[in-house]
Coordinates of C-alpha atoms in Angstrom, one line a residue:
Chain Z
M246 CA 0.0 0.0 0.0
F247 CA 3.0 2.3 0.5
K248 CA 5.7 2.7 -2.1
K249 CA 9.2 1.9 -1.1
N250 CA 11.5 4.8 -0.3
Y251 CA 15.2 4.9 -0.4
R252 CA 15.7 4.7 3.3
Q253 CA 14.0 3.6 6.5
D254 CA 13.5 5.8 9.5
N255 CA 12.3 3.5 12.2
G256 CA 13.5 5.5 15.2
V257 CA 12.2 8.9 14.1
A258 CA 8.9 7.3 12.8
Y259 CA 8.2 5.6 16.1
L260 CA 9.2 8.7 18.1
L261 CA 6.7 10.9 16.2
L262 CA 4.0 8.3 16.2
A263 CA 4.3 7.6 20.0
P264 CA 2.0 10.4 21.1
I265 CA -0.9 9.5 18.8
V266 CA -0.6 5.8 19.4
I267 CA -0.3 6.0 23.2
L268 CA -3.3 8.4 23.4
L269 CA -5.5 6.4 21.1
T270 CA -4.6 3.2 23.0
I271 CA -5.6 4.7 26.4
F272 CA -8.7 6.6 25.3
V273 CA -10.1 4.6 22.4
V274 CA -8.7 1.1 22.1
I275 CA -8.7 0.1 25.7
P276 CA -12.2 1.5 26.4
F277 CA -13.4 -0.2 23.2
F278 CA -12.1 -3.7 24.2
Y279 CA -13.4 -3.0 27.7
S280 CA -16.8 -2.3 26.2
L281 CA -16.7 -5.5 24.2
K282 CA -16.0 -7.4 27.4
V283 CA -18.6 -5.7 29.4
S284 CA -21.2 -6.4 26.8
F285 CA -20.9 -10.1 27.6
Y286 CA -21.2 -9.6 31.4
N287 CA -23.9 -8.8 33.7
W288 CA -21.9 -5.9 35.0
S289 CA -22.8 -3.1 37.3
F290 CA -21.1 -0.5 39.5
Y291 CA -22.2 -2.3 42.6
Q292 CA -21.9 -6.0 42.1
P293 CA -19.2 -8.4 40.9
S294 CA -19.8 -9.2 37.2
V295 CA -21.1 -12.5 35.9
F296 CA -20.5 -13.8 32.4
V297 CA -23.8 -14.0 30.5
G298 CA -22.9 -14.7 26.9
F299 CA -25.1 -13.0 24.4
D300 CA -27.9 -12.2 27.0
N301 CA -27.3 -8.5 26.9
F302 CA -27.6 -8.4 23.1
K303 CA -30.7 -10.6 23.3
F304 CA -32.2 -8.3 26.0
V305 CA -31.6 -5.2 23.9
L306 CA -33.0 -6.7 20.7
E307 CA -36.1 -7.7 22.6
D308 CA -36.4 -4.4 24.5
D309 CA -39.3 -2.4 23.2
L310 CA -37.7 0.8 24.4
F311 CA -34.6 0.2 22.4
L312 CA -36.5 -0.9 19.3
N313 CA -38.6 2.2 19.7
S314 CA -35.6 4.4 19.9
V315 CA -34.2 3.0 16.7
W316 CA -37.5 3.7 15.1
V317 CA -37.4 7.2 16.5
G318 CA -33.9 7.6 15.1
I319 CA -35.1 6.5 11.6
K320 CA -38.0 8.8 11.6
F321 CA -35.8 11.7 12.8
T322 CA -33.3 10.9 10.0
L323 CA -36.1 10.9 7.4
M324 CA -37.2 14.3 8.6
V325 CA -33.8 15.8 8.6
V326 CA -31.8 14.3 5.7
P327 CA -34.2 14.6 2.7
A328 CA -35.3 18.1 3.8
S329 CA -31.8 19.4 4.2
M330 CA -30.6 17.7 1.0
V331 CA -33.3 19.3 -1.1
V332 CA -33.0 22.7 0.5
S333 CA -29.2 22.6 0.2
F334 CA -29.2 21.5 -3.4
L335 CA -31.5 24.2 -4.5
F336 CA -29.9 26.8 -2.4
A337 CA -26.4 25.9 -3.7
N338 CA -27.7 26.4 -7.2
V339 CA -29.0 29.8 -6.2
I340 CA -25.6 30.8 -4.7
K341 CA -23.7 29.6 -7.7
G342 CA -25.7 32.1 -9.9
M343 CA -24.9 35.0 -7.6
R344 CA -22.3 37.7 -7.9
K345 CA -19.1 37.0 -6.0
G346 CA -19.5 39.6 -3.3
S347 CA -23.1 38.7 -2.3
A348 CA -22.3 35.0 -2.7
S349 CA -19.6 35.3 -0.1
I350 CA -21.9 37.1 2.4
V351 CA -24.5 34.4 1.9
K352 CA -21.9 31.6 2.3
T353 CA -20.6 33.1 5.6
S354 CA -24.0 33.6 7.0
I355 CA -25.3 30.1 6.3
Y356 CA -22.2 28.6 7.8
I357 CA -22.6 30.3 11.1
P358 CA -25.2 27.9 12.5
T359 CA -22.8 25.1 11.8
I360 CA -20.5 26.3 14.6
I361 CA -23.2 26.8 17.2
S362 CA -23.3 24.1 19.9
G363 CA -26.3 21.8 20.3
I364 CA -26.8 23.2 23.8
V365 CA -27.1 26.8 22.6
A366 CA -29.3 25.7 19.7
S367 CA -31.5 23.8 22.2
V368 CA -31.8 26.9 24.4
I369 CA -32.8 29.1 21.5
F370 CA -35.4 26.6 20.1
V371 CA -36.9 25.9 23.4
F372 CA -37.8 29.6 23.6
I373 CA -39.0 29.6 20.0
Y374 CA -41.4 26.8 20.8
D375 CA -42.5 28.3 24.1
Y376 CA -46.3 28.0 24.5
M377 CA -47.0 31.6 25.6
G378 CA -44.4 33.9 24.2
G379 CA -42.6 31.7 21.6
L380 CA -42.2 32.7 18.0
A381 CA -43.7 29.4 16.6
N382 CA -47.1 30.0 18.1
Y383 CA -46.9 33.7 17.1
V384 CA -46.5 32.7 13.5
L385 CA -49.4 30.2 13.9
S386 CA -51.5 33.0 15.2
W387 CA -51.1 34.9 11.9
F388 CA -53.1 32.1 10.3
G389 CA -55.6 32.1 13.0
S390 CA -54.5 28.8 14.5
E391 CA -54.6 27.8 18.1
P392 CA -51.2 27.7 19.9
R393 CA -49.6 24.3 20.2
A394 CA -47.4 22.8 22.9
W395 CA -44.8 21.9 20.3
L396 CA -42.4 20.0 22.5
A397 CA -45.0 18.4 24.8
D398 CA -47.2 17.0 22.1
V399 CA -46.4 13.5 20.8
K400 CA -47.3 14.5 17.3
T401 CA -45.1 17.6 17.1
A402 CA -42.2 16.9 19.4
L403 CA -39.9 15.0 17.0
P404 CA -40.4 17.3 14.0
S405 CA -39.8 20.2 16.4
I406 CA -36.4 18.8 17.2
A407 CA -35.7 18.0 13.5
V408 CA -35.9 21.8 12.8
P409 CA -32.9 22.8 14.8
A410 CA -31.0 19.8 13.5
I411 CA -31.6 21.0 10.0
W412 CA -30.7 24.5 11.0
L413 CA -27.4 23.3 12.5
G414 CA -26.4 21.2 9.5
F415 CA -27.7 22.8 6.3
G416 CA -25.0 25.4 5.9
L417 CA -22.2 22.8 5.6
T418 CA -24.3 20.6 3.3
T419 CA -25.0 23.6 1.1
L420 CA -21.3 24.6 0.9
I421 CA -20.2 21.0 0.1
M422 CA -22.9 20.9 -2.7
L423 CA -21.7 24.3 -3.9
A424 CA -18.1 23.0 -4.1
G425 CA -19.4 20.1 -6.2
L426 CA -21.4 22.4 -8.5
H427 CA -18.3 24.5 -9.1
D428 CA -16.5 21.4 -10.3
I429 CA -18.9 20.8 -13.1
P430 CA -17.4 22.3 -16.3
E431 CA -19.3 25.4 -17.6
S432 CA -18.9 24.0 -21.1
Y433 CA -21.5 21.3 -20.4
Y434 CA -24.1 24.0 -19.7
E435 CA -23.0 26.1 -22.6
A436 CA -23.5 23.1 -24.9
A437 CA -26.9 22.5 -23.4
D438 CA -27.8 26.2 -23.9
L439 CA -26.9 25.8 -27.6
E440 CA -29.3 22.9 -27.8
G441 CA -32.0 25.1 -26.2
A442 CA -32.2 23.4 -22.9
G443 CA -34.1 25.2 -20.1
T444 CA -33.0 25.7 -16.5
W445 CA -34.8 22.6 -15.2
Q446 CA -33.6 20.4 -18.0
K447 CA -30.0 21.5 -17.4
M448 CA -30.4 20.8 -13.7
W449 CA -32.0 17.4 -14.3
Y450 CA -29.8 16.1 -17.1
I451 CA -26.4 17.7 -16.2
T452 CA -26.3 18.8 -12.5
V453 CA -28.1 15.9 -10.9
P454 CA -26.2 13.1 -12.5
L455 CA -22.8 14.8 -12.0
M456 CA -23.6 15.5 -8.3
K457 CA -24.5 11.8 -7.7
N458 CA -21.4 11.0 -5.6
I459 CA -21.6 14.1 -3.5
V460 CA -25.3 13.5 -2.9
L461 CA -24.5 10.0 -1.9
F462 CA -21.7 11.0 0.4
L463 CA -23.9 13.7 2.1
T464 CA -26.8 11.3 2.4
V465 CA -24.7 8.7 4.2
T466 CA -22.9 11.1 6.5
G467 CA -26.2 12.9 7.1
F468 CA -27.8 9.6 8.0
T469 CA -25.1 8.6 10.5
G470 CA -25.1 12.1 11.9
A471 CA -28.8 12.3 12.3
I472 CA -29.3 8.9 13.8
S473 CA -26.5 9.5 16.3
Q474 CA -28.1 12.8 17.4
Y475 CA -29.0 13.0 21.1
E476 CA -28.0 16.4 22.4
L477 CA -31.0 18.2 21.1
S478 CA -33.5 15.8 22.5
L479 CA -31.5 15.5 25.8
V480 CA -31.8 19.3 26.4
M481 CA -35.1 20.1 24.7
T482 CA -37.3 17.3 25.8
G483 CA -35.2 14.8 27.8
G484 CA -36.5 12.2 25.4
G485 CA -40.2 12.8 26.0
P486 CA -43.1 13.0 25.7
L487 CA -43.7 9.2 26.0
D488 CA -40.2 8.5 24.5
T489 CA -41.2 10.0 21.2
T490 CA -37.9 11.9 21.0
T491 CA -35.6 9.2 22.6
T492 CA -33.1 8.6 19.8
P493 CA -30.9 5.4 20.1
N494 CA -28.0 7.3 21.6
L495 CA -30.2 9.1 24.1
Y496 CA -31.6 5.7 25.1
I497 CA -28.1 4.5 25.7
L498 CA -27.1 7.6 27.6
N499 CA -30.2 7.5 29.8
H500 CA -29.4 3.9 30.7
F501 CA -25.9 4.8 31.7
R502 CA -27.2 7.4 34.0
N503 CA -30.2 5.6 35.5
D504 CA -29.5 1.9 35.4
V505 CA -27.5 -0.6 37.2
M506 CA -27.4 -2.9 34.2
V507 CA -24.6 -1.3 32.2
G508 CA -24.0 -4.3 30.1
N509 CA -27.3 -3.9 28.3
S510 CA -26.7 -0.3 27.1
I511 CA -23.1 -1.1 26.1
A512 CA -24.5 -4.0 24.1
A513 CA -26.9 -1.6 22.5
S514 CA -24.2 0.9 21.6
L515 CA -22.1 -1.9 20.1
L516 CA -25.0 -3.1 17.9
L517 CA -25.3 0.5 16.7
F518 CA -21.6 0.6 16.2
V519 CA -21.7 -2.4 13.9
V520 CA -24.3 -0.7 11.7
L521 CA -22.8 2.9 11.8
G522 CA -19.2 1.6 11.7
S523 CA -19.8 -0.3 8.5
I524 CA -21.5 2.6 7.0
S525 CA -18.6 5.0 7.8
A526 CA -16.1 2.3 6.6
I527 CA -17.9 2.3 3.3
I528 CA -17.7 6.1 3.1
F529 CA -14.0 6.0 3.9
K530 CA -13.4 3.5 1.2
V531 CA -15.2 5.6 -1.3
L532 CA -13.2 8.7 -0.2
N533 CA -9.9 7.0 -0.1
S534 CA -10.2 5.5 -3.5
E535 CA -8.8 7.7 -6.2
K536 CA -11.9 7.6 -8.4
A537 CA -14.2 8.9 -5.7
I538 CA -15.9 11.2 -8.1
D539 CA -16.1 10.5 -11.7
G540 CA -17.2 12.8 -14.4
Chain I
M911 CA -37.4 37.1 -22.5
K912 CA -35.5 39.8 -20.8
A913 CA -38.4 40.6 -18.5
K914 CA -38.6 36.9 -17.6
L915 CA -34.9 36.8 -16.8
T916 CA -35.3 39.8 -14.5
I917 CA -38.2 38.3 -12.7
Q918 CA -36.2 35.1 -12.3
K919 CA -33.2 37.0 -11.0
T920 CA -35.3 38.9 -8.5
A921 CA -37.0 35.7 -7.3
L922 CA -33.6 34.0 -6.8
T923 CA -32.3 37.0 -4.9
A924 CA -35.4 36.9 -2.7
I925 CA -34.9 33.2 -2.0
A926 CA -31.2 33.8 -1.2
A927 CA -32.1 36.6 1.1
F928 CA -34.8 34.6 2.8
F929 CA -32.6 31.6 3.6
T930 CA -29.8 33.8 4.7
L931 CA -32.1 35.6 7.2
L932 CA -33.5 32.3 8.2
A933 CA -30.1 31.0 9.0
L934 CA -29.1 34.0 11.0
F935 CA -32.5 34.6 12.7
P936 CA -32.3 32.3 15.7
L937 CA -28.9 33.6 16.7
A938 CA -29.9 37.2 16.1
W939 CA -33.0 36.6 18.1
V940 CA -31.2 35.2 21.2
M941 CA -28.7 38.1 21.0
I942 CA -31.5 40.7 20.8
A943 CA -33.6 38.9 23.5
G944 CA -30.6 39.4 25.8
F945 CA -31.4 43.1 25.7
K946 CA -34.9 42.6 27.0
E947 CA -36.2 43.1 30.4
K948 CA -36.5 39.9 32.4
T949 CA -40.3 39.6 32.1
E950 CA -40.3 40.6 28.5
V951 CA -38.3 37.7 27.1
L952 CA -41.4 35.5 26.8
S953 CA -44.1 38.1 26.9
T954 CA -47.2 37.7 24.8
P955 CA -47.6 38.7 22.1
F956 CA -44.3 37.9 20.7
R957 CA -42.0 40.8 19.9
F958 CA -38.7 40.6 18.2
F959 CA -37.2 43.8 19.4
P960 CA -37.2 44.9 23.1
K961 CA -39.5 47.7 24.1
Q962 CA -36.5 49.2 25.7
W963 CA -32.9 48.2 25.1
L964 CA -31.4 47.2 28.4
V965 CA -27.9 46.0 29.0
T966 CA -28.6 44.6 32.5
N967 CA -28.7 40.9 31.4
Y968 CA -25.4 41.2 29.7
V969 CA -23.8 43.1 32.6
D970 CA -25.2 40.6 35.1
I971 CA -24.0 37.5 33.3
L972 CA -20.6 39.1 32.6
K973 CA -20.3 39.9 36.3
D974 CA -21.2 36.4 37.3
A975 CA -17.9 34.9 38.6
A976 CA -18.9 31.4 37.6
F977 CA -19.7 32.5 34.0
Q978 CA -16.4 34.3 33.7
K979 CA -14.5 31.3 35.0
A980 CA -16.4 28.9 32.7
M981 CA -15.7 31.2 29.7
L982 CA -12.0 31.5 30.5
T983 CA -11.3 27.9 31.3
T984 CA -13.2 26.7 28.3
F985 CA -11.3 29.1 26.1
G986 CA -8.0 28.1 27.6
G987 CA -8.9 24.5 27.4
A988 CA -10.0 24.8 23.8
V989 CA -6.9 26.6 22.7
L990 CA -4.7 24.0 24.5
F991 CA -6.7 21.2 23.0
A992 CA -6.4 22.6 19.5
V993 CA -2.6 23.1 19.8
L994 CA -2.0 19.7 21.3
S995 CA -4.2 18.1 18.7
L996 CA -2.3 19.8 15.9
L997 CA 1.1 18.7 17.3
V998 CA 0.1 15.1 17.9
N999 CA -1.9 14.5 14.7
A1000 CA 0.4 16.5 12.4
S1001 CA 3.5 14.6 13.5
A1002 CA 1.7 11.3 12.8
A1003 CA 0.4 12.7 9.5
Y1004 CA 4.0 13.5 8.5
V1005 CA 5.3 10.1 9.4
F1006 CA 2.5 8.3 7.4
A1007 CA 2.9 10.7 4.5
R1008 CA 6.7 10.6 4.1
L1009 CA 8.6 8.0 6.3
E1010 CA 9.2 4.4 5.7
F1011 CA 9.5 2.1 8.7
R1012 CA 8.8 -1.4 9.9
F1013 CA 5.1 -2.3 10.4
K1014 CA 3.9 0.8 8.7
T1015 CA 0.8 -0.8 7.4
V1016 CA 0.0 -2.3 10.8
M1017 CA 0.4 1.1 12.5
W1018 CA -1.7 2.8 9.9
L1019 CA -4.5 0.3 10.3
Y1020 CA -4.3 0.6 14.1
V1021 CA -4.7 4.3 14.0
I1022 CA -7.3 4.5 11.2
I1023 CA -9.6 1.8 12.7
T1024 CA -10.1 4.1 15.8
M1025 CA -11.9 6.4 13.5
F1026 CA -14.8 4.0 13.2
V1027 CA -15.4 3.6 17.0
P1028 CA -18.4 5.7 17.8
G1029 CA -18.1 7.8 20.9
M1030 CA -21.2 6.4 22.5
A1031 CA -19.9 2.9 22.5
I1032 CA -16.9 3.9 24.6
L1033 CA -18.4 6.7 26.6
L1034 CA -18.9 4.8 29.7
T1035 CA -15.8 2.7 29.6
S1036 CA -13.7 5.8 28.8
F1037 CA -15.2 7.2 32.0
I1038 CA -14.1 4.1 33.9
V1039 CA -10.6 4.4 32.4
V1040 CA -10.2 8.1 33.3
N1041 CA -11.6 7.3 36.8
K1042 CA -9.0 4.6 37.3
L1043 CA -6.3 7.0 36.1
G1044 CA -7.4 9.4 38.8
M1045 CA -8.2 12.0 36.2
L1046 CA -11.8 12.9 37.2
D1047 CA -12.3 16.6 38.1
T1048 CA -9.0 17.6 36.6
F1049 CA -8.3 19.8 33.6
A1050 CA -6.5 16.8 31.9
V1051 CA -9.7 14.8 31.7
L1052 CA -11.2 17.6 29.6
V1053 CA -8.3 18.0 27.3
L1054 CA -6.4 14.8 26.8
P1055 CA -8.9 12.1 25.8
G1056 CA -9.8 13.8 22.5
V1057 CA -6.4 15.0 21.4
A1058 CA -5.4 12.1 19.3
S1059 CA -7.8 11.9 16.3
A1060 CA -7.4 9.6 13.4
G1061 CA -9.7 11.8 11.3
A1062 CA -7.6 14.9 11.9
M1063 CA -4.4 12.9 11.2
F1064 CA -5.9 11.6 8.0
F1065 CA -7.0 15.1 6.8
I1066 CA -3.5 16.6 7.5
R1067 CA -1.9 13.6 5.8
Q1068 CA -3.9 14.2 2.6
F1069 CA -2.5 17.8 2.6
Y1070 CA 1.1 16.6 3.2
L1071 CA 0.8 14.1 0.4
N1072 CA 0.3 17.0 -2.0
I1073 CA 3.4 18.8 -0.9
P1074 CA 6.0 18.2 -3.7
L1075 CA 8.9 15.9 -2.8
A1076 CA 11.3 18.3 -4.4
L1077 CA 10.9 20.8 -1.5
E1078 CA 12.5 18.5 1.0
E1079 CA 15.0 16.7 -1.2
A1080 CA 17.4 19.6 -1.1
A1081 CA 17.2 19.6 2.7
L1082 CA 17.7 15.8 2.7
I1083 CA 20.8 16.1 0.6
D1084 CA 22.2 18.7 2.9
G1085 CA 21.9 16.1 5.6
A1086 CA 19.0 17.5 7.5
G1087 CA 17.2 15.0 9.7
R1088 CA 13.6 14.0 9.3
I1089 CA 12.5 16.0 12.3
R1090 CA 14.3 19.1 11.0
I1091 CA 12.5 18.7 7.7
F1092 CA 9.2 18.3 9.5
T1093 CA 9.7 21.5 11.5
S1094 CA 11.3 23.6 8.9
V1095 CA 9.6 22.5 5.7
F1096 CA 6.3 21.0 6.6
L1097 CA 5.1 23.0 9.6
P1098 CA 5.6 26.4 7.9
M1099 CA 3.5 25.2 5.0
S1100 CA 0.7 23.7 7.1
Y1101 CA -1.0 27.0 7.8
P1102 CA -4.2 26.4 5.7
V1103 CA -4.7 22.9 6.9
F1104 CA -3.9 23.8 10.5
V1105 CA -6.5 26.5 10.5
I1106 CA -9.2 24.1 9.4
V1107 CA -8.2 21.2 11.7
G1108 CA -7.3 23.6 14.6
I1109 CA -10.7 25.4 14.5
G1110 CA -12.4 22.1 14.1
S1111 CA -10.8 20.9 17.3
Y1112 CA -11.4 24.2 19.1
L1113 CA -15.1 24.0 18.2
G1114 CA -15.3 20.4 19.3
Y1115 CA -13.9 21.3 22.7
W1116 CA -15.9 24.5 23.1
N1117 CA -19.2 22.9 22.2
S1118 CA -18.8 19.6 24.1
F1119 CA -21.3 19.0 26.8
V1120 CA -21.8 15.3 27.7
W1121 CA -18.2 14.5 28.5
P1122 CA -17.6 17.5 30.8
T1123 CA -20.9 16.8 32.5
M1124 CA -19.8 13.2 33.2
T1125 CA -16.3 13.9 34.4
I1126 CA -16.4 17.3 36.1
T1127 CA -18.3 17.8 39.3
N1128 CA -16.2 20.7 40.7
P1129 CA -18.0 23.9 39.7
D1130 CA -14.7 25.6 39.4
L1131 CA -13.9 23.5 36.4
Y1132 CA -17.3 23.8 34.7
Q1133 CA -17.0 24.2 31.0
I1134 CA -19.2 26.8 29.3
M1135 CA -21.9 24.4 27.8
Q1136 CA -22.1 22.6 31.1
Y1137 CA -22.5 26.0 32.8
L1138 CA -25.3 27.0 30.5
A1139 CA -27.2 23.8 30.9
T1140 CA -26.8 24.0 34.7
F1141 CA -27.9 27.6 34.7
R1142 CA -30.9 26.7 32.6
S1143 CA -32.1 24.1 35.1
E1144 CA -31.1 25.9 38.3
R1145 CA -32.0 29.5 37.5
S1146 CA -34.9 29.0 35.1
T1147 CA -36.5 32.4 36.0
E1148 CA -33.4 34.3 34.8
M1149 CA -34.4 33.9 31.1
G1150 CA -32.9 37.2 30.0
M1151 CA -29.5 36.2 31.5
L1152 CA -29.7 32.8 29.9
M1153 CA -30.3 34.5 26.6
A1154 CA -27.4 36.9 27.1
G1155 CA -25.1 34.0 28.3
S1156 CA -26.0 31.8 25.3
A1157 CA -25.3 34.7 23.0
L1158 CA -22.0 35.4 24.6
S1159 CA -21.0 31.8 24.7
A1160 CA -21.4 31.7 20.9
L1161 CA -19.5 34.9 20.3
P1162 CA -15.9 33.7 20.5
T1163 CA -16.5 30.9 18.0
I1164 CA -18.3 33.3 15.7
V1165 CA -15.4 35.8 15.8
L1166 CA -12.9 33.1 15.3
F1167 CA -14.9 31.8 12.3
L1168 CA -15.2 35.3 10.8
I1169 CA -11.4 35.8 11.1
F1170 CA -10.6 32.5 9.4
Q1171 CA -13.7 32.1 7.2
K1172 CA -11.7 32.3 4.0
Y1173 CA -9.7 29.2 4.8
I1174 CA -12.6 27.3 6.3
I1175 CA -14.9 27.9 3.4
S1176 CA -12.2 27.1 0.8
G1177 CA -11.2 24.1 3.0
I1178 CA -14.5 22.5 2.2
K1179 CA -13.1 22.0 -1.2
I1180 CA -9.9 20.2 -0.2
S1181 CA -11.6 18.2 2.4
G1182 CA -11.0 15.1 0.4
L1183 CA -14.4 15.3 -1.3
K1184 CA -12.9 16.7 -4.4

């Protein structure tokens, strides 16, 4: 995988690698193997642990609350990812057509939410959804609707958390899309113009096919990001009402905090790890291969 | 035709303006709400601007000793974290980009595989590890665990792979050691990639919430997000101060981003996607 060079530098190499290897070993590798081990034990802070084989995994897969949290995660992902992809794609096209000066103002502005923490976003949106003085109900009142308890109603709680998630992520998605758009040669569009193609035709027949890989990449990273989200629900609703906003990671975190049966929640996190880990391994493979983006 | 184009252009500008305002609105709102009187923050009907612009909330939160401490320690921690993370990950990136040594592929896989371990799967066992190391309630527990990052290393390595070999060959022939070449050829050229990775690390530290909450119980070491969450649950009547505090907590990152935005936004291009 690496081409041979004219000399070897074992000493220097290991000296410079030592910090990263030691730190990763202590804070990632050891905890990971520890987690693997714990997932096969009936382990708690208070009792000696007992080997239980696959019982923890079985328990988790049969636990309605965990299955429910996976379902919540999937629903949440379906609310966040398609919406931000469509908005970002269209908006990136709008930015591409803008003059340089105004484009850079827009780019900076939409990137700002990306650097805001989940905690601050939660604080802001909890106020926006406030029953009495919140903006959301104020906007509803323009249309003559009754105010809603956005975060306390089983029907609206999850979508209400999806909105800040989209807000936090769509700037970066848009800018990545924009970078992809800039890589499509102008000559393709000029040729299409000569053939008399309209705006939508050009978008459908040139832009969309050539953006395929970027869209794929963003879908997969968006999926793993959204399904791992827990900070927003943790602060905004604590997972309620009736667990409708308990995402898988929040389920795991809540079990860490409240349970004595740690093995179960670690088993749950490892199951998720298998799924999410394989997905990110695939992305990495696509990215690391030279022909990541054709066209 | 011409009229149609103008309409189209106006429509597009309107859309762009709308989305830009939408992106900035929540943040602008929290900043402006910080200037409202305590009871006015959630008064009905909703008002965007305060009846009267008051600085009391901002003054009060800035005077709060715990807030000052949280801002300062988080800032110091984030800067230290970013610097350490650049040092550790850039040296490894250089080694993997340029040096030949025994078991290179094994070491590479060992480091890269850690990228796929999700934080949640090791959150609790990391806690047990740092507990056994006696690191709880220390500054080290906030900074050290995240410093080594395979992702950051990989990103920097991609950048180093694009530095032409010719630049270091002259130095090699002159007999300069590998470490000299790293410090005198690679580090000075790393500015663009360091800005991106450094700010990424800084942000990761600044915005982190769950890890500090788990490992820090001493209020003197509260990090800013932990402080805000605690403030929210313990002093829920002080909504104006919470608004002001949230706005102020976002300010350093926004300023930092505005200073380096050119690199960050163009960095999206070299991020390996293209």
